[in-house]
Amino acid sequence: MSDIETRLSKLGVTLPDAPAPAANYVPFVVTGNTVYVSGQISQGPEGLLTGKLGDGVSVEDGAAAAQTCAISLLAQLKAACGGDIDRLVRVVKLVGFVNSTADFTDQPKVINGASDFLVAALGDKGRHARSAVSAASLPLGVTVEIEGIFEIA
């Protein structure tokens, strides 16, 4: 088991297989030492996590949905690294989209679910630049979608 997967295991997380793309795009692109991972939607073991912040979904539930996106990002990263996730040098940037009402303003607290998880799982390698923005709707009605940029060795 890799060092990163050992850390994940201590957090009770096992990386799933990398989700397949849902349309005409690739799940990641590797160029040089940079991996661009396409947006990963909030999805847990029981299926899609759907709903709108500010209309029935709590910030805590949104943050949990964001964590599922981060787990999928790491699964895609592992696939991009040919199975060797320990090639990760650092998380460079996340862009998080929150399905929310027009008056909802806690998007950063929602995306903290991904950011906090990545720092817990990766230590300083998990610290990153970030954007957290509102969206009037997201694919399949999911609560959160996050894309990521990673540096690898």
Tab-separated table of N, CA and C in Angstrom:
chain	number	residue	atom	x	y	z
A	1	MET	N	0.844	-1.178	0.000
A	1	MET	CA	0.000	0.000	0.000
A	1	MET	C	0.889	1.241	0.000
A	2	SER	N	0.513	2.239	-0.799
A	2	SER	CA	1.307	3.454	-0.897
A	2	SER	C	1.222	4.261	0.393
A	3	ASP	N	2.142	5.213	0.545
A	3	ASP	CA	2.121	6.096	1.721
A	3	ASP	C	0.812	6.871	1.798
A	4	ILE	N	0.370	7.417	0.676
A	4	ILE	CA	-0.872	8.194	0.670
A	4	ILE	C	-2.054	7.292	0.978
A	5	GLU	N	-2.087	6.120	0.401
A	5	GLU	CA	-3.205	5.214	0.673
A	5	GLU	C	-3.201	4.739	2.121
A	6	THR	N	-2.035	4.635	2.741
A	6	THR	CA	-1.961	4.308	4.161
A	6	THR	C	-2.578	5.432	4.987
A	7	ARG	N	-2.249	6.684	4.643
A	7	ARG	CA	-2.847	7.837	5.342
A	7	ARG	C	-4.353	7.855	5.146
A	8	LEU	N	-4.810	7.578	3.932
A	8	LEU	CA	-6.242	7.536	3.667
A	8	LEU	C	-6.919	6.449	4.492
A	9	SER	N	-6.281	5.289	4.568
A	9	SER	CA	-6.827	4.180	5.347
A	9	SER	C	-7.021	4.563	6.808
A	10	LYS	N	-6.069	5.316	7.355
A	10	LYS	CA	-6.194	5.774	8.745
A	10	LYS	C	-7.385	6.711	8.917
A	11	LEU	N	-7.808	7.367	7.829
A	11	LEU	CA	-8.989	8.231	7.858
A	11	LEU	C	-10.263	7.450	7.521
A	12	GLY	N	-10.105	6.133	7.299
A	12	GLY	CA	-11.258	5.298	6.971
A	12	GLY	C	-11.681	5.381	5.511
A	13	VAL	N	-10.757	5.788	4.631
A	13	VAL	CA	-11.077	5.978	3.220
A	13	VAL	C	-10.262	5.022	2.368
A	14	THR	N	-10.942	4.327	1.482
A	14	THR	CA	-10.308	3.525	0.444
A	14	THR	C	-10.684	4.154	-0.884
A	15	LEU	N	-9.695	4.424	-1.715
A	15	LEU	CA	-9.996	5.049	-3.006
A	15	LEU	C	-10.796	4.089	-3.879
A	16	PRO	N	-11.904	4.576	-4.441
A	16	PRO	CA	-12.661	3.751	-5.379
A	16	PRO	C	-11.947	3.719	-6.723
A	17	ASP	N	-12.445	2.907	-7.646
A	17	ASP	CA	-11.969	2.996	-9.018
A	17	ASP	C	-12.329	4.384	-9.537
A	18	ALA	N	-11.496	4.918	-10.400
A	18	ALA	CA	-11.750	6.243	-10.960
A	18	ALA	C	-13.060	6.222	-11.750
A	19	PRO	N	-13.968	7.159	-11.452
A	19	PRO	CA	-15.240	7.194	-12.187
A	19	PRO	C	-15.017	7.443	-13.677
A	20	ALA	N	-15.818	6.789	-14.492
A	20	ALA	CA	-15.750	6.996	-15.942
A	20	ALA	C	-16.416	8.325	-16.291
A	21	PRO	N	-15.949	8.983	-17.357
A	21	PRO	CA	-16.599	10.229	-17.766
A	21	PRO	C	-18.038	9.966	-18.200
A	22	ALA	N	-18.903	10.970	-17.971
A	22	ALA	CA	-20.318	10.818	-18.279
A	22	ALA	C	-20.687	11.361	-19.661
A	23	ALA	N	-19.727	11.921	-20.371
A	23	ALA	CA	-20.007	12.512	-21.688
A	23	ALA	C	-18.734	12.459	-22.532
A	24	ASN	N	-18.645	13.307	-23.546
A	24	ASN	CA	-17.526	13.289	-24.489
A	24	ASN	C	-16.371	14.150	-23.981
A	25	TYR	N	-15.660	13.643	-22.989
A	25	TYR	CA	-14.461	14.292	-22.451
A	25	TYR	C	-13.620	13.219	-21.783
A	26	VAL	N	-12.392	13.550	-21.450
A	26	VAL	CA	-11.528	12.611	-20.750
A	26	VAL	C	-11.521	12.978	-19.263
A	27	PRO	N	-11.315	12.000	-18.387
A	27	PRO	CA	-11.364	12.281	-16.957
A	27	PRO	C	-10.175	13.087	-16.449
A	28	PHE	N	-9.060	13.039	-17.190
A	28	PHE	CA	-7.876	13.814	-16.798
A	28	PHE	C	-6.977	13.998	-18.009
A	29	VAL	N	-6.124	15.013	-17.919
A	29	VAL	CA	-5.100	15.252	-18.934
A	29	VAL	C	-3.793	15.451	-18.184
A	30	VAL	N	-2.768	14.751	-18.630
A	30	VAL	CA	-1.431	14.913	-18.068
A	30	VAL	C	-0.594	15.645	-19.105
A	31	THR	N	0.008	16.746	-18.682
A	31	THR	CA	0.919	17.475	-19.551
A	31	THR	C	2.123	17.867	-18.703
A	32	GLY	N	3.288	17.342	-19.077
A	32	GLY	CA	4.479	17.560	-18.261
A	32	GLY	C	4.268	16.973	-16.871
A	33	ASN	N	4.478	17.792	-15.840
A	33	ASN	CA	4.307	17.356	-14.457
A	33	ASN	C	2.984	17.828	-13.864
A	34	THR	N	2.042	18.176	-14.729
A	34	THR	CA	0.755	18.680	-14.261
A	34	THR	C	-0.368	17.747	-14.696
A	35	VAL	N	-1.273	17.472	-13.763
A	35	VAL	CA	-2.471	16.678	-14.055
A	35	VAL	C	-3.682	17.581	-13.842
A	36	TYR	N	-4.495	17.688	-14.885
A	36	TYR	CA	-5.758	18.419	-14.815
A	36	TYR	C	-6.862	17.367	-14.722
A	37	VAL	N	-7.599	17.372	-13.618
A	37	VAL	CA	-8.671	16.403	-13.440
A	37	VAL	C	-10.003	17.102	-13.684
A	38	SER	N	-10.799	16.505	-14.566
A	38	SER	CA	-12.123	17.035	-14.865
A	38	SER	C	-12.979	17.080	-13.607
A	39	GLY	N	-14.029	17.883	-13.652
A	39	GLY	CA	-14.923	18.020	-12.510
A	39	GLY	C	-15.464	16.678	-12.039
A	40	GLN	N	-15.376	16.467	-10.751
A	40	GLN	CA	-15.891	15.257	-10.120
A	40	GLN	C	-17.129	15.641	-9.313
A	41	ILE	N	-18.212	14.908	-9.521
A	41	ILE	CA	-19.473	15.248	-8.873
A	41	ILE	C	-19.623	14.517	-7.540
A	42	SER	N	-20.463	15.087	-6.687
A	42	SER	CA	-20.677	14.502	-5.357
A	42	SER	C	-21.435	13.187	-5.491
A	43	GLN	N	-20.742	12.135	-5.075
A	43	GLN	CA	-21.296	10.789	-5.200
A	43	GLN	C	-20.712	9.922	-4.104
A	44	GLY	N	-21.575	9.307	-3.331
A	44	GLY	CA	-21.141	8.407	-2.279
A	44	GLY	C	-21.410	6.966	-2.666
A	45	PRO	N	-21.149	6.049	-1.754
A	45	PRO	CA	-21.375	4.629	-2.038
A	45	PRO	C	-22.824	4.300	-2.399
A	46	GLU	N	-23.774	5.094	-1.888
A	46	GLU	CA	-25.192	4.839	-2.163
A	46	GLU	C	-25.691	5.580	-3.399
A	47	GLY	N	-24.830	6.357	-4.047
A	47	GLY	CA	-25.246	7.058	-5.255
A	47	GLY	C	-24.985	8.549	-5.191
A	48	LEU	N	-25.645	9.267	-6.073
A	48	LEU	CA	-25.445	10.710	-6.191
A	48	LEU	C	-25.933	11.442	-4.953
A	49	LEU	N	-25.191	12.478	-4.561
A	49	LEU	CA	-25.604	13.364	-3.475
A	49	LEU	C	-26.165	14.612	-4.147
A	50	THR	N	-27.470	14.791	-4.051
A	50	THR	CA	-28.153	15.848	-4.786
A	50	THR	C	-28.795	16.849	-3.842
A	51	GLY	N	-29.165	17.978	-4.396
A	51	GLY	CA	-29.868	18.999	-3.638
A	51	GLY	C	-29.169	20.333	-3.715
A	52	LYS	N	-29.839	21.340	-3.207
A	52	LYS	CA	-29.394	22.721	-3.341
A	52	LYS	C	-29.152	23.328	-1.962
A	53	LEU	N	-27.962	23.909	-1.780
A	53	LEU	CA	-27.652	24.643	-0.558
A	53	LEU	C	-28.538	25.876	-0.509
A	54	GLY	N	-29.071	26.160	0.666
A	54	GLY	CA	-30.005	27.272	0.815
A	54	GLY	C	-31.439	26.848	0.570
A	55	ASP	N	-31.638	25.593	0.184
A	55	ASP	CA	-32.980	25.062	-0.063
A	55	ASP	C	-33.033	23.598	0.355
A	56	GLY	N	-32.774	23.374	1.650
A	56	GLY	CA	-32.929	22.029	2.189
A	56	GLY	C	-31.648	21.254	2.434
A	57	VAL	N	-30.518	21.683	1.891
A	57	VAL	CA	-29.247	21.005	2.133
A	57	VAL	C	-28.429	21.880	3.085
A	58	SER	N	-27.962	21.290	4.184
A	58	SER	CA	-27.179	22.027	5.175
A	58	SER	C	-25.741	22.222	4.704
A	59	VAL	N	-25.069	23.184	5.293
A	59	VAL	CA	-23.646	23.406	4.996
A	59	VAL	C	-22.855	22.147	5.321
A	60	GLU	N	-23.184	21.480	6.421
A	60	GLU	CA	-22.470	20.253	6.810
A	60	GLU	C	-22.655	19.159	5.764
A	61	ASP	N	-23.884	18.999	5.263
A	61	ASP	CA	-24.122	17.993	4.222
A	61	ASP	C	-23.412	18.385	2.926
A	62	GLY	N	-23.376	19.682	2.630
A	62	GLY	CA	-22.642	20.151	1.451
A	62	GLY	C	-21.160	19.874	1.574
A	63	ALA	N	-20.601	20.103	2.775
A	63	ALA	CA	-19.173	19.832	2.998
A	63	ALA	C	-18.884	18.338	2.852
A	64	ALA	N	-19.791	17.489	3.330
A	64	ALA	CA	-19.617	16.035	3.168
A	64	ALA	C	-19.659	15.663	1.686
A	65	ALA	N	-20.526	16.322	0.924
A	65	ALA	CA	-20.590	16.081	-0.520
A	65	ALA	C	-19.287	16.516	-1.187
A	66	ALA	N	-18.727	17.637	-0.739
A	66	ALA	CA	-17.450	18.110	-1.293
A	66	ALA	C	-16.330	17.111	-1.004
A	67	GLN	N	-16.366	16.487	0.159
A	67	GLN	CA	-15.348	15.477	0.483
A	67	GLN	C	-15.427	14.313	-0.488
A	68	THR	N	-16.638	13.905	-0.886
A	68	THR	CA	-16.739	12.805	-1.854
A	68	THR	C	-16.115	13.203	-3.186
A	69	CYS	N	-16.239	14.482	-3.546
A	69	CYS	CA	-15.594	14.962	-4.774
A	69	CYS	C	-14.074	14.849	-4.657
A	70	ALA	N	-13.540	15.216	-3.493
A	70	ALA	CA	-12.088	15.141	-3.278
A	70	ALA	C	-11.599	13.699	-3.373
A	71	ILE	N	-12.368	12.766	-2.850
A	71	ILE	CA	-11.993	11.350	-2.942
A	71	ILE	C	-11.953	10.918	-4.406
A	72	SER	N	-12.946	11.339	-5.188
A	72	SER	CA	-12.945	11.016	-6.622
A	72	SER	C	-11.785	11.685	-7.351
A	73	LEU	N	-11.445	12.915	-6.957
A	73	LEU	CA	-10.280	13.569	-7.552
A	73	LEU	C	-9.020	12.745	-7.327
A	74	LEU	N	-8.847	12.240	-6.099
A	74	LEU	CA	-7.665	11.419	-5.803
A	74	LEU	C	-7.700	10.100	-6.568
A	75	ALA	N	-8.881	9.538	-6.763
A	75	ALA	CA	-8.996	8.303	-7.555
A	75	ALA	C	-8.569	8.568	-8.998
A	76	GLN	N	-8.992	9.707	-9.556
A	76	GLN	CA	-8.574	10.058	-10.921
A	76	GLN	C	-7.076	10.320	-10.983
A	77	LEU	N	-6.552	10.996	-9.951
A	77	LEU	CA	-5.114	11.261	-9.905
A	77	LEU	C	-4.325	9.948	-9.893
A	78	LYS	N	-4.781	9.008	-9.100
A	78	LYS	CA	-4.106	7.705	-9.040
A	78	LYS	C	-4.105	7.048	-10.425
A	79	ALA	N	-5.230	7.108	-11.122
A	79	ALA	CA	-5.297	6.542	-12.479
A	79	ALA	C	-4.344	7.285	-13.415
A	80	ALA	N	-4.293	8.609	-13.289
A	80	ALA	CA	-3.401	9.411	-14.140
A	80	ALA	C	-1.935	9.080	-13.897
A	81	CYS	N	-1.626	8.627	-12.676
A	81	CYS	CA	-0.247	8.279	-12.305
A	81	CYS	C	0.038	6.796	-12.497
A	82	GLY	N	-0.784	6.122	-13.280
A	82	GLY	CA	-0.574	4.706	-13.536
A	82	GLY	C	-0.661	3.855	-12.286
A	83	GLY	N	-1.446	4.280	-11.313
A	83	GLY	CA	-1.633	3.529	-10.076
A	83	GLY	C	-0.709	3.945	-8.949
A	84	ASP	N	0.272	4.800	-9.224
A	84	ASP	CA	1.246	5.217	-8.201
A	84	ASP	C	0.921	6.621	-7.701
A	85	ILE	N	-0.052	6.721	-6.798
A	85	ILE	CA	-0.493	8.026	-6.300
A	85	ILE	C	0.605	8.734	-5.513
A	86	ASP	N	1.617	8.003	-5.072
A	86	ASP	CA	2.720	8.637	-4.352
A	86	ASP	C	3.588	9.518	-5.258
A	87	ARG	N	3.277	9.561	-6.564
A	87	ARG	CA	3.945	10.509	-7.460
A	87	ARG	C	3.473	11.941	-7.200
A	88	LEU	N	2.408	12.090	-6.412
A	88	LEU	CA	1.883	13.424	-6.121
A	88	LEU	C	2.938	14.280	-5.434
A	89	VAL	N	3.179	15.456	-5.975
A	89	VAL	CA	4.053	16.447	-5.354
A	89	VAL	C	3.201	17.378	-4.502
A	90	ARG	N	2.083	17.855	-5.095
A	90	ARG	CA	1.187	18.734	-4.340
A	90	ARG	C	-0.122	18.935	-5.100
A	91	VAL	N	-1.153	19.280	-4.353
A	91	VAL	CA	-2.393	19.766	-4.939
A	91	VAL	C	-2.138	21.239	-5.254
A	92	VAL	N	-2.364	21.634	-6.487
A	92	VAL	CA	-2.095	23.015	-6.894
A	92	VAL	C	-3.339	23.879	-6.700
A	93	LYS	N	-4.469	23.442	-7.252
A	93	LYS	CA	-5.674	24.270	-7.190
A	93	LYS	C	-6.926	23.428	-7.317
A	94	LEU	N	-7.961	23.831	-6.578
A	94	LEU	CA	-9.300	23.279	-6.721
A	94	LEU	C	-10.230	24.401	-7.184
A	95	VAL	N	-11.191	24.036	-8.024
A	95	VAL	CA	-12.284	24.933	-8.360
A	95	VAL	C	-13.561	24.196	-7.996
A	96	GLY	N	-14.278	24.741	-7.004
A	96	GLY	CA	-15.479	24.088	-6.496
A	96	GLY	C	-16.733	24.835	-6.890
A	97	PHE	N	-17.723	24.082	-7.354
A	97	PHE	CA	-19.027	24.625	-7.746
A	97	PHE	C	-20.075	24.084	-6.779
A	98	VAL	N	-20.861	24.984	-6.217
A	98	VAL	CA	-21.868	24.618	-5.230
A	98	VAL	C	-23.248	24.917	-5.799
A	99	ASN	N	-24.083	23.903	-5.876
A	99	ASN	CA	-25.460	24.057	-6.319
A	99	ASN	C	-26.202	24.785	-5.202
A	100	SER	N	-26.516	26.068	-5.431
A	100	SER	CA	-27.093	26.854	-4.339
A	100	SER	C	-28.066	27.911	-4.840
A	101	THR	N	-28.877	28.368	-3.905
A	101	THR	CA	-29.819	29.440	-4.198
A	101	THR	C	-29.058	30.747	-4.379
A	102	ALA	N	-29.732	31.730	-4.962
A	102	ALA	CA	-29.096	33.013	-5.249
A	102	ALA	C	-28.651	33.743	-3.985
A	103	ASP	N	-29.328	33.500	-2.857
A	103	ASP	CA	-28.980	34.217	-1.631
A	103	ASP	C	-28.037	33.439	-0.712
A	104	PHE	N	-27.600	32.253	-1.119
A	104	PHE	CA	-26.673	31.450	-0.313
A	104	PHE	C	-25.263	32.018	-0.475
A	105	THR	N	-24.554	32.232	0.633
A	105	THR	CA	-23.226	32.870	0.562
A	105	THR	C	-22.115	32.078	1.245
A	106	ASP	N	-22.378	30.846	1.643
A	106	ASP	CA	-21.371	30.056	2.360
A	106	ASP	C	-20.679	29.017	1.477
A	107	GLN	N	-20.511	29.321	0.188
A	107	GLN	CA	-19.824	28.385	-0.712
A	107	GLN	C	-18.452	27.982	-0.174
A	108	PRO	N	-17.646	28.917	0.378
A	108	PRO	CA	-16.340	28.500	0.903
A	108	PRO	C	-16.442	27.450	2.015
A	109	LYS	N	-17.451	27.569	2.871
A	109	LYS	CA	-17.619	26.577	3.943
A	109	LYS	C	-17.945	25.199	3.372
A	110	VAL	N	-18.680	25.172	2.284
A	110	VAL	CA	-19.002	23.898	1.635
A	110	VAL	C	-17.737	23.276	1.049
A	111	ILE	N	-16.981	24.041	0.286
A	111	ILE	CA	-15.778	23.518	-0.372
A	111	ILE	C	-14.689	23.189	0.645
A	112	ASN	N	-14.782	23.760	1.856
A	112	ASN	CA	-13.873	23.351	2.933
A	112	ASN	C	-13.927	21.849	3.176
A	113	GLY	N	-15.047	21.216	2.875
A	113	GLY	CA	-15.139	19.759	3.031
A	113	GLY	C	-14.083	19.040	2.215
A	114	ALA	N	-13.800	19.540	1.015
A	114	ALA	CA	-12.744	18.964	0.170
A	114	ALA	C	-11.377	19.416	0.648
A	115	SER	N	-11.231	20.713	0.909
A	115	SER	CA	-9.925	21.259	1.299
A	115	SER	C	-9.436	20.651	2.610
A	116	ASP	N	-10.311	20.598	3.600
A	116	ASP	CA	-9.920	20.037	4.900
A	116	ASP	C	-9.540	18.564	4.767
A	117	PHE	N	-10.308	17.830	3.953
A	117	PHE	CA	-10.000	16.411	3.743
A	117	PHE	C	-8.634	16.239	3.076
A	118	LEU	N	-8.344	17.025	2.052
A	118	LEU	CA	-7.064	16.875	1.345
A	118	LEU	C	-5.888	17.191	2.256
A	119	VAL	N	-6.013	18.182	3.114
A	119	VAL	CA	-4.931	18.492	4.052
A	119	VAL	C	-4.797	17.366	5.083
A	120	ALA	N	-5.918	16.839	5.573
A	120	ALA	CA	-5.860	15.728	6.530
A	120	ALA	C	-5.214	14.497	5.896
A	121	ALA	N	-5.531	14.243	4.629
A	121	ALA	CA	-5.034	13.046	3.950
A	121	ALA	C	-3.608	13.197	3.435
A	122	LEU	N	-3.228	14.419	3.051
A	122	LEU	CA	-1.957	14.606	2.349
A	122	LEU	C	-0.962	15.498	3.082
A	123	GLY	N	-1.365	16.088	4.196
A	123	GLY	CA	-0.486	17.017	4.897
A	123	GLY	C	-0.241	18.244	4.038
A	124	ASP	N	0.971	18.768	4.076
A	124	ASP	CA	1.289	19.985	3.332
A	124	ASP	C	1.116	19.818	1.821
A	125	LYS	N	1.233	18.594	1.306
A	125	LYS	CA	0.996	18.353	-0.123
A	125	LYS	C	-0.440	18.682	-0.512
A	126	GLY	N	-1.322	18.670	0.464
A	126	GLY	CA	-2.734	18.915	0.200
A	126	GLY	C	-3.141	20.371	0.230
A	127	ARG	N	-2.245	21.268	0.644
A	127	ARG	CA	-2.578	22.703	0.699
A	127	ARG	C	-2.587	23.261	-0.727
A	128	HIS	N	-3.578	24.077	-1.042
A	128	HIS	CA	-3.793	24.466	-2.429
A	128	HIS	C	-4.459	25.832	-2.537
A	129	ALA	N	-4.362	26.414	-3.730
A	129	ALA	CA	-5.165	27.584	-4.084
A	129	ALA	C	-6.562	27.073	-4.416
A	130	ARG	N	-7.569	27.991	-4.371
A	130	ARG	CA	-8.924	27.489	-4.522
A	130	ARG	C	-9.891	28.593	-4.916
A	131	SER	N	-10.927	28.186	-5.624
A	131	SER	CA	-12.099	29.025	-5.865
A	131	SER	C	-13.319	28.239	-5.407
A	132	ALA	N	-14.306	28.946	-4.877
A	132	ALA	CA	-15.567	28.333	-4.462
A	132	ALA	C	-16.683	29.226	-4.965
A	133	VAL	N	-17.453	28.738	-5.933
A	133	VAL	CA	-18.464	29.568	-6.573
A	133	VAL	C	-19.829	28.889	-6.559
A	134	SER	N	-20.844	29.709	-6.687
A	134	SER	CA	-22.212	29.225	-6.737
A	134	SER	C	-22.593	28.861	-8.159
A	135	ALA	N	-23.487	27.888	-8.273
A	135	ALA	CA	-24.051	27.532	-9.565
A	135	ALA	C	-25.564	27.387	-9.386
A	136	ALA	N	-26.320	27.856	-10.368
A	136	ALA	CA	-27.776	27.754	-10.291
A	136	ALA	C	-28.228	26.304	-10.367
A	137	SER	N	-27.447	25.470	-11.037
A	137	SER	CA	-27.700	24.036	-11.086
A	137	SER	C	-26.407	23.346	-11.502
A	138	LEU	N	-26.333	22.059	-11.210
A	138	LEU	CA	-25.171	21.255	-11.588
A	138	LEU	C	-25.665	19.980	-12.263
A	139	PRO	N	-24.801	19.281	-13.011
A	139	PRO	CA	-25.230	18.067	-13.712
A	139	PRO	C	-25.906	17.072	-12.773
A	140	LEU	N	-27.006	16.517	-13.244
A	140	LEU	CA	-27.763	15.483	-12.525
A	140	LEU	C	-28.312	15.971	-11.182
A	141	GLY	N	-28.288	17.284	-10.963
A	141	GLY	CA	-28.800	17.841	-9.713
A	141	GLY	C	-27.885	17.655	-8.526
A	142	VAL	N	-26.605	17.316	-8.767
A	142	VAL	CA	-25.688	17.077	-7.649
A	142	VAL	C	-25.464	18.354	-6.850
A	143	THR	N	-25.046	18.165	-5.621
A	143	THR	CA	-24.836	19.268	-4.687
A	143	THR	C	-23.542	20.013	-4.973
A	144	VAL	N	-22.477	19.281	-5.327
A	144	VAL	CA	-21.149	19.874	-5.504
A	144	VAL	C	-20.445	19.214	-6.690
A	145	GLU	N	-19.645	20.005	-7.395
A	145	GLU	CA	-18.721	19.492	-8.408
A	145	GLU	C	-17.396	20.218	-8.199
A	146	ILE	N	-16.292	19.464	-8.238
A	146	ILE	CA	-14.964	20.058	-8.032
A	146	ILE	C	-13.996	19.513	-9.083
A	147	GLU	N	-13.225	20.418	-9.666
A	147	GLU	CA	-12.128	20.027	-10.557
A	147	GLU	C	-10.820	20.350	-9.867
A	148	GLY	N	-9.738	19.690	-10.291
A	148	GLY	CA	-8.465	19.901	-9.613
A	148	GLY	C	-7.264	19.910	-10.536
A	149	ILE	N	-6.239	20.597	-10.082
A	149	ILE	CA	-4.940	20.633	-10.764
A	149	ILE	C	-3.906	20.133	-9.785
A	150	PHE	N	-3.072	19.201	-10.224
A	150	PHE	CA	-2.086	18.546	-9.362
A	150	PHE	C	-0.720	18.560	-10.003
A	151	GLU	N	0.328	18.668	-9.206
A	151	GLU	CA	1.704	18.522	-9.675
A	151	GLU	C	2.165	17.116	-9.302
A	152	ILE	N	2.794	16.430	-10.263
A	152	ILE	CA	3.313	15.084	-10.016
A	152	ILE	C	4.788	15.014	-10.381
A	153	ALA	N	5.455	14.002	-9.864
A	153	ALA	CA	6.870	13.770	-10.191
A	153	ALA	C	6.970	12.785	-11.325
